[in-house]
Amino acid sequence: MASGKTFCQYKECTKRLNFVELSTTGRCKCLLLFCYTHREPAAHQCSFDYHAQAKVILTKQNQRVEAPKMIDHC
């Protein structure tokens, strides 16, 4: 990669990524670049934990709402 050419970072793939592939597929959430064939997380054994990220997003979006307690004046 010292020559400025970008290659797919899947271990068995030696495909050079062109501009279209770089702009459409982009980086995976594991921060690696892949060709169109290996862009899916299952295709390159992605190390990013999608389930943990989904849990964090859900806990932020679905915060518990509690009403203030009513005081009984009897």
mmCIF file with all atom_site columns, C-alpha atoms in Angstrom:
data_model
loop_
_atom_site.group_PDB
_atom_site.id
_atom_site.type_symbol
_atom_site.label_atom_id
_atom_site.label_alt_id
_atom_site.label_comp_id
_atom_site.label_asym_id
_atom_site.label_entity_id
_atom_site.label_seq_id
_atom_site.pdbx_PDB_ins_code
_atom_site.Cartn_x
_atom_site.Cartn_y
_atom_site.Cartn_z
_atom_site.occupancy
_atom_site.B_iso_or_equiv
_atom_site.pdbx_formal_charge
_atom_site.auth_seq_id
_atom_site.auth_comp_id
_atom_site.auth_asym_id
_atom_site.auth_atom_id
_atom_site.pdbx_PDB_model_num
ATOM 1  C CA . MET A 1 1  ? 0.000   0.000   0.000  1.00 0.00 ? 1  MET A CA 1
ATOM 2  C CA . ALA A 1 2  ? 3.020   2.293   -0.019 1.00 0.00 ? 2  ALA A CA 1
ATOM 3  C CA . SER A 1 3  ? 2.362   3.103   -3.683 1.00 0.00 ? 3  SER A CA 1
ATOM 4  C CA . GLY A 1 4  ? -0.919  4.833   -2.825 1.00 0.00 ? 4  GLY A CA 1
ATOM 5  C CA . LYS A 1 5  ? -3.098  2.040   -4.204 1.00 0.00 ? 5  LYS A CA 1
ATOM 6  C CA . THR A 1 6  ? -5.827  0.730   -1.944 1.00 0.00 ? 6  THR A CA 1
ATOM 7  C CA . PHE A 1 7  ? -6.514  -2.986  -1.788 1.00 0.00 ? 7  PHE A CA 1
ATOM 8  C CA . CYS A 1 8  ? -9.242  -5.033  -0.149 1.00 0.00 ? 8  CYS A CA 1
ATOM 9  C CA . GLN A 1 9  ? -8.161  -5.851  3.402  1.00 0.00 ? 9  GLN A CA 1
ATOM 10 C CA . TYR A 1 10 ? -9.690  -9.333  3.441  1.00 0.00 ? 10 TYR A CA 1
ATOM 11 C CA . LYS A 1 11 ? -6.835  -11.784 4.015  1.00 0.00 ? 11 LYS A CA 1
ATOM 12 C CA . GLU A 1 12 ? -7.366  -13.922 0.880  1.00 0.00 ? 12 GLU A CA 1
ATOM 13 C CA . CYS A 1 13 ? -8.438  -11.099 -1.454 1.00 0.00 ? 13 CYS A CA 1
ATOM 14 C CA . THR A 1 14 ? -5.952  -9.114  -3.523 1.00 0.00 ? 14 THR A CA 1
ATOM 15 C CA . LYS A 1 15 ? -8.436  -6.949  -5.406 1.00 0.00 ? 15 LYS A CA 1
ATOM 16 C CA . ARG A 1 16 ? -7.500  -3.315  -5.907 1.00 0.00 ? 16 ARG A CA 1
ATOM 17 C CA . LEU A 1 17 ? -10.289 -0.941  -4.909 1.00 0.00 ? 17 LEU A CA 1
ATOM 18 C CA . ASN A 1 18 ? -11.268 1.675   -7.454 1.00 0.00 ? 18 ASN A CA 1
ATOM 19 C CA . PHE A 1 19 ? -12.863 5.046   -6.717 1.00 0.00 ? 19 PHE A CA 1
ATOM 20 C CA . VAL A 1 20 ? -16.423 3.733   -7.082 1.00 0.00 ? 20 VAL A CA 1
ATOM 21 C CA . GLU A 1 21 ? -15.840 0.914   -4.588 1.00 0.00 ? 21 GLU A CA 1
ATOM 22 C CA . LEU A 1 22 ? -14.131 3.267   -2.149 1.00 0.00 ? 22 LEU A CA 1
ATOM 23 C CA . SER A 1 23 ? -16.996 5.738   -2.258 1.00 0.00 ? 23 SER A CA 1
ATOM 24 C CA . THR A 1 24 ? -19.904 3.260   -2.223 1.00 0.00 ? 24 THR A CA 1
ATOM 25 C CA . THR A 1 25 ? -18.778 0.511   0.147  1.00 0.00 ? 25 THR A CA 1
ATOM 26 C CA . GLY A 1 26 ? -16.648 2.672   2.434  1.00 0.00 ? 26 GLY A CA 1
ATOM 27 C CA . ARG A 1 27 ? -15.195 1.431   5.662  1.00 0.00 ? 27 ARG A CA 1
ATOM 28 C CA . CYS A 1 28 ? -16.769 -1.290  7.705  1.00 0.00 ? 28 CYS A CA 1
ATOM 29 C CA . LYS A 1 29 ? -17.508 -0.591  11.375 1.00 0.00 ? 29 LYS A CA 1
ATOM 30 C CA . CYS A 1 30 ? -14.411 -2.654  12.176 1.00 0.00 ? 30 CYS A CA 1
ATOM 31 C CA . LEU A 1 31 ? -12.504 0.191   10.417 1.00 0.00 ? 31 LEU A CA 1
ATOM 32 C CA . LEU A 1 32 ? -11.216 -1.901  7.501  1.00 0.00 ? 32 LEU A CA 1
ATOM 33 C CA . LEU A 1 33 ? -11.772 -1.405  3.756  1.00 0.00 ? 33 LEU A CA 1
ATOM 34 C CA . PHE A 1 34 ? -13.267 -4.214  1.688  1.00 0.00 ? 34 PHE A CA 1
ATOM 35 C CA . CYS A 1 35 ? -14.217 -4.863  -1.915 1.00 0.00 ? 35 CYS A CA 1
ATOM 36 C CA . TYR A 1 36 ? -17.819 -5.306  -2.972 1.00 0.00 ? 36 TYR A CA 1
ATOM 37 C CA . THR A 1 37 ? -17.600 -9.089  -2.457 1.00 0.00 ? 37 THR A CA 1
ATOM 38 C CA . HIS A 1 38 ? -16.345 -8.868  1.143  1.00 0.00 ? 38 HIS A CA 1
ATOM 39 C CA . ARG A 1 39 ? -18.188 -5.731  2.320  1.00 0.00 ? 39 ARG A CA 1
ATOM 40 C CA . GLU A 1 40 ? -20.858 -7.615  4.300  1.00 0.00 ? 40 GLU A CA 1
ATOM 41 C CA . PRO A 1 41 ? -19.915 -8.358  7.953  1.00 0.00 ? 41 PRO A CA 1
ATOM 42 C CA . ALA A 1 42 ? -20.519 -12.098 7.529  1.00 0.00 ? 42 ALA A CA 1
ATOM 43 C CA . ALA A 1 43 ? -18.254 -12.235 4.468  1.00 0.00 ? 43 ALA A CA 1
ATOM 44 C CA . HIS A 1 44 ? -15.156 -11.011 6.316  1.00 0.00 ? 44 HIS A CA 1
ATOM 45 C CA . GLN A 1 45 ? -15.828 -12.313 9.853  1.00 0.00 ? 45 GLN A CA 1
ATOM 46 C CA . CYS A 1 46 ? -16.325 -8.802  11.210 1.00 0.00 ? 46 CYS A CA 1
ATOM 47 C CA . SER A 1 47 ? -15.067 -8.229  14.749 1.00 0.00 ? 47 SER A CA 1
ATOM 48 C CA . PHE A 1 48 ? -17.484 -5.350  15.447 1.00 0.00 ? 48 PHE A CA 1
ATOM 49 C CA . ASP A 1 49 ? -20.197 -6.198  17.987 1.00 0.00 ? 49 ASP A CA 1
ATOM 50 C CA . TYR A 1 50 ? -23.441 -5.088  16.307 1.00 0.00 ? 50 TYR A CA 1
ATOM 51 C CA . HIS A 1 51 ? -25.635 -6.451  19.123 1.00 0.00 ? 51 HIS A CA 1
ATOM 52 C CA . ALA A 1 52 ? -23.887 -4.370  21.775 1.00 0.00 ? 52 ALA A CA 1
ATOM 53 C CA . GLN A 1 53 ? -24.205 -1.263  19.614 1.00 0.00 ? 53 GLN A CA 1
ATOM 54 C CA . ALA A 1 54 ? -27.931 -1.911  19.121 1.00 0.00 ? 54 ALA A CA 1
ATOM 55 C CA . LYS A 1 55 ? -28.415 -2.278  22.895 1.00 0.00 ? 55 LYS A CA 1
ATOM 56 C CA . VAL A 1 56 ? -26.668 1.033   23.554 1.00 0.00 ? 56 VAL A CA 1
ATOM 57 C CA . ILE A 1 57 ? -28.805 2.814   20.965 1.00 0.00 ? 57 ILE A CA 1
ATOM 58 C CA . LEU A 1 58 ? -32.005 1.321   22.372 1.00 0.00 ? 58 LEU A CA 1
ATOM 59 C CA . THR A 1 59 ? -31.169 2.272   25.944 1.00 0.00 ? 59 THR A CA 1
ATOM 60 C CA . LYS A 1 60 ? -30.495 5.862   24.863 1.00 0.00 ? 60 LYS A CA 1
ATOM 61 C CA . GLN A 1 61 ? -33.683 6.103   22.800 1.00 0.00 ? 61 GLN A CA 1
ATOM 62 C CA . ASN A 1 62 ? -35.999 4.333   25.253 1.00 0.00 ? 62 ASN A CA 1
ATOM 63 C CA . GLN A 1 63 ? -35.199 5.990   28.535 1.00 0.00 ? 63 GLN A CA 1
ATOM 64 C CA . ARG A 1 64 ? -37.522 5.254   31.401 1.00 0.00 ? 64 ARG A CA 1
ATOM 65 C CA . VAL A 1 65 ? -39.992 8.028   32.186 1.00 0.00 ? 65 VAL A CA 1
ATOM 66 C CA . GLU A 1 66 ? -41.175 8.239   35.768 1.00 0.00 ? 66 GLU A CA 1
ATOM 67 C CA . ALA A 1 67 ? -43.894 10.525  37.089 1.00 0.00 ? 67 ALA A CA 1
ATOM 68 C CA . PRO A 1 68 ? -43.271 12.365  40.352 1.00 0.00 ? 68 PRO A CA 1
ATOM 69 C CA . LYS A 1 69 ? -44.849 10.731  43.384 1.00 0.00 ? 69 LYS A CA 1
ATOM 70 C CA . MET A 1 70 ? -48.111 12.219  44.545 1.00 0.00 ? 70 MET A CA 1
ATOM 71 C CA . ILE A 1 71 ? -48.292 13.482  48.108 1.00 0.00 ? 71 ILE A CA 1
ATOM 72 C CA . ASP A 1 72 ? -51.366 12.407  50.071 1.00 0.00 ? 72 ASP A CA 1
ATOM 73 C CA . HIS A 1 73 ? -52.680 15.262  52.255 1.00 0.00 ? 73 HIS A CA 1
ATOM 74 C CA . CYS A 1 74 ? -55.252 13.235  54.199 1.00 0.00 ? 74 CYS A CA 1
#
